[in-house]
Coordinates of C-alpha atoms in Angstrom, one line a residue:
M1 CA 86.1 110.1 79.0
A2 CA 89.8 109.2 78.2
K3 CA 91.6 110.8 75.4
Q4 CA 91.2 108.6 72.3
E5 CA 94.6 108.0 70.7
N6 CA 95.6 105.2 68.3
D7 CA 96.8 103.0 71.1
T8 CA 94.1 103.8 73.6
L9 CA 91.9 100.8 74.3
I10 CA 88.1 100.9 74.4
V11 CA 85.9 98.5 76.4
I12 CA 82.4 97.6 75.2
A13 CA 79.7 95.7 77.1
A14 CA 76.5 94.3 75.7
S15 CA 73.7 92.4 77.4
Y16 CA 71.5 89.6 75.9
D17 CA 68.5 87.6 76.7
D18 CA 70.4 84.3 76.3
V19 CA 73.9 83.1 75.7
D20 CA 73.4 82.0 72.1
L21 CA 72.7 85.6 71.0
A22 CA 75.9 86.8 72.8
L23 CA 77.9 84.0 71.1
A24 CA 76.6 85.0 67.7
D25 CA 77.8 88.6 68.1
Y26 CA 81.0 87.3 69.6
E27 CA 81.7 85.3 66.5
A28 CA 80.8 88.3 64.3
I29 CA 83.3 90.7 65.9
K30 CA 86.0 88.0 66.1
G31 CA 85.5 87.4 62.4
L32 CA 85.7 91.2 61.8
Y33 CA 89.0 91.4 63.6
R34 CA 90.4 88.5 61.6
E35 CA 89.3 90.0 58.4
I36 CA 90.6 93.5 59.0
R37 CA 93.7 92.9 61.1
T38 CA 94.4 96.6 61.4
T39 CA 95.5 96.1 65.0
H40 CA 96.8 93.4 67.3
D41 CA 95.0 94.8 70.3
F42 CA 91.7 92.9 70.5
D43 CA 90.1 90.6 73.0
A44 CA 86.6 89.4 73.7
A45 CA 84.7 87.2 76.1
V46 CA 81.1 86.0 76.6
V47 CA 79.7 85.7 80.1
A48 CA 76.5 84.1 81.3
K49 CA 74.6 83.7 84.5
D50 CA 73.8 80.3 86.0
E51 CA 70.6 79.3 87.7
K52 CA 71.9 81.0 90.9
G53 CA 72.7 84.2 89.2
R54 CA 76.5 83.7 89.3
V55 CA 78.5 85.0 86.4
H56 CA 80.8 82.7 84.4
I57 CA 83.0 83.2 81.4
V58 CA 81.7 80.7 78.8
K59 CA 83.9 81.7 75.8
K60 CA 86.9 83.9 75.2
H61 CA 89.4 85.1 72.6
E62 CA 92.9 86.1 73.7
Q63 CA 95.1 87.8 71.1
P64 CA 98.8 87.4 71.9
T65 CA 100.6 90.8 72.5
R66 CA 102.8 92.3 69.9
H67 CA 104.4 94.9 72.2
G68 CA 108.0 95.0 73.3
A69 CA 109.2 92.3 75.7
A70 CA 105.6 91.0 76.1
V71 CA 105.4 89.5 72.6
G72 CA 103.5 86.3 72.7
L73 CA 101.8 86.7 76.1
G74 CA 98.1 86.3 76.1
W75 CA 96.3 89.6 76.7
G76 CA 93.4 88.3 78.7
L77 CA 92.0 91.9 78.5
A78 CA 88.3 90.9 78.6
D79 CA 89.0 88.5 81.5
G80 CA 90.6 91.3 83.4
V81 CA 87.7 93.7 82.8
T82 CA 85.3 90.9 83.8
A83 CA 87.3 90.3 87.0
V84 CA 86.8 94.0 87.9
L85 CA 83.1 94.1 87.1
F86 CA 82.4 90.7 88.8
P87 CA 85.1 90.1 91.5
P88 CA 84.1 86.4 92.1
V89 CA 85.0 85.7 88.4
G90 CA 88.5 87.1 89.1
I91 CA 88.9 85.0 92.2
G92 CA 88.0 81.9 90.1
I93 CA 90.5 82.8 87.4
A94 CA 93.3 83.4 89.9
A95 CA 92.5 80.1 91.7
A96 CA 92.9 78.3 88.4
G97 CA 96.6 79.2 88.4
G98 CA 98.9 80.4 85.6
A99 CA 96.8 83.3 84.3
G100 CA 96.2 84.8 87.8
A101 CA 99.2 87.1 87.8
T102 CA 98.5 88.6 84.3
I103 CA 94.8 88.9 85.0
G104 CA 95.7 90.8 88.2
A105 CA 97.8 93.2 86.2
I106 CA 95.1 93.7 83.6
A107 CA 92.4 94.1 86.3
G108 CA 94.6 96.8 88.0
H109 CA 94.8 98.7 84.7
A110 CA 91.0 98.3 84.1
S111 CA 90.1 99.6 87.6
G112 CA 92.6 102.5 87.4
G113 CA 92.1 103.3 83.8
M114 CA 88.4 103.9 83.8
S115 CA 86.2 106.2 85.9
R116 CA 83.9 104.7 88.5
G117 CA 81.0 105.9 86.5
D118 CA 82.2 104.0 83.4
L119 CA 82.8 100.9 85.4
K120 CA 79.3 101.2 86.9
D121 CA 77.7 101.6 83.5
L122 CA 79.5 98.6 82.1
G123 CA 78.6 96.4 85.1
E124 CA 75.0 97.5 85.1
T125 CA 74.7 96.9 81.4
L126 CA 76.0 93.3 81.7
D127 CA 73.8 92.7 84.8
T128 CA 70.6 93.5 83.0
G129 CA 70.7 90.3 80.8
Q130 CA 71.2 86.6 81.2
A131 CA 74.4 86.8 79.1
G132 CA 76.8 89.4 78.1
L133 CA 79.6 90.3 75.7
I134 CA 82.8 92.1 76.7
A135 CA 85.2 93.3 74.0
V136 CA 88.4 95.4 74.3
Y137 CA 89.9 96.9 71.2
E138 CA 91.7 100.0 69.7
T139 CA 89.9 103.0 68.5
N140 CA 90.5 102.1 64.8
L141 CA 88.0 99.2 65.2
A142 CA 85.4 101.2 67.1
E143 CA 82.8 101.8 64.4
Q144 CA 83.0 98.3 62.9
I145 CA 82.7 96.6 66.3
V146 CA 79.5 98.5 67.2
A147 CA 78.0 97.9 63.8
N148 CA 78.5 94.1 64.2
I149 CA 76.9 93.9 67.6
R150 CA 73.3 93.4 66.5
A151 CA 71.5 91.1 68.9
A152 CA 72.1 93.0 72.2
N153 CA 69.4 94.6 74.3
R154 CA 71.7 97.2 75.7
L155 CA 75.2 98.3 74.8
V156 CA 77.6 100.8 76.4
Y157 CA 81.3 101.5 75.8
A158 CA 84.1 103.5 77.5
A159 CA 87.6 104.6 76.5
T160 CA 90.3 103.7 79.0
D161 CA 93.2 105.8 80.2
F162 CA 95.8 103.0 79.7
A163 CA 97.7 102.4 76.5
A164 CA 98.5 99.1 74.9
D165 CA 102.3 99.5 75.2
R166 CA 102.2 100.4 78.9
L167 CA 99.9 97.4 79.6
A168 CA 102.2 95.1 77.7
E169 CA 105.1 96.1 79.9
D170 CA 103.1 95.3 83.0
L171 CA 102.0 92.0 81.5
E172 CA 105.6 91.1 80.9
Q173 CA 106.6 92.0 84.4
A174 CA 103.7 90.0 85.9
D175 CA 104.6 87.0 83.8
A176 CA 108.2 87.2 84.9
E177 CA 107.2 87.5 88.6
A178 CA 104.8 84.5 88.3
K179 CA 107.6 82.3 86.8
A180 CA 110.0 83.4 89.5
A181 CA 107.5 82.5 92.1
E182 CA 106.9 79.0 90.6
R183 CA 110.7 78.4 90.5
S184 CA 111.1 79.4 94.1
A185 CA 108.3 77.0 95.2
V186 CA 109.8 73.9 93.6
P187 CA 112.5 73.1 96.3
N188 CA 109.8 73.1 99.0
Q189 CA 108.0 70.3 97.1
E190 CA 111.1 68.1 97.1
V191 CA 111.3 67.7 100.9
R192 CA 108.9 65.0 101.8
S193 CA 109.1 62.1 104.3
A194 CA 109.3 58.7 102.7
E195 CA 106.3 57.7 104.8
A196 CA 104.2 60.7 103.9
P197 CA 101.6 60.0 101.3
A198 CA 101.7 61.9 98.0
I199 CA 98.8 64.2 97.5
M200 CA 97.4 64.6 94.0
I201 CA 95.1 67.3 93.1
A202 CA 92.7 66.8 90.2
T203 CA 92.1 69.8 88.0
G204 CA 89.5 70.2 85.3
D205 CA 90.0 71.8 81.9

């Protein structure tokens, strides 16, 4: 287990019989965070399985960072952990654009900042239910978060070996690299034959 310091982040996973129960606990811990506001490091997501057993993120909260140069960037912490535990989810997030680079940075921290045993426990806990709740927070919220998760069938949590400040630095770097890549791709889109048809890609929300 990682050393628990003030800026050490904890990941909690809870499983539920249905998504409504997970959403109820999600709203409870999000309300707790907004009421206490003792830390800026909080993120949560609800996942659910479809009829084919595939996992999807159905609701998420992303608290903007308040660390160094990464001020204002969305954490996406719970998304990153979900991407590690369920790789197809991570592929879907990356394919959606924008968030892919920062999710990759977070997923890298999550996979390297927790033991294989902890990751296995988190994944197995979520896999036991039809829906799940993933929350990431600092240690000063630990007792209150656990007390407000009331409808779960199973719950497990693990401290990580990565600190909020270090993660914020990587997020800022990933964001800068993503913007640089977008800028470098623009000139290639300007060279098109007058006879070539324009291709439009429809994207959903």
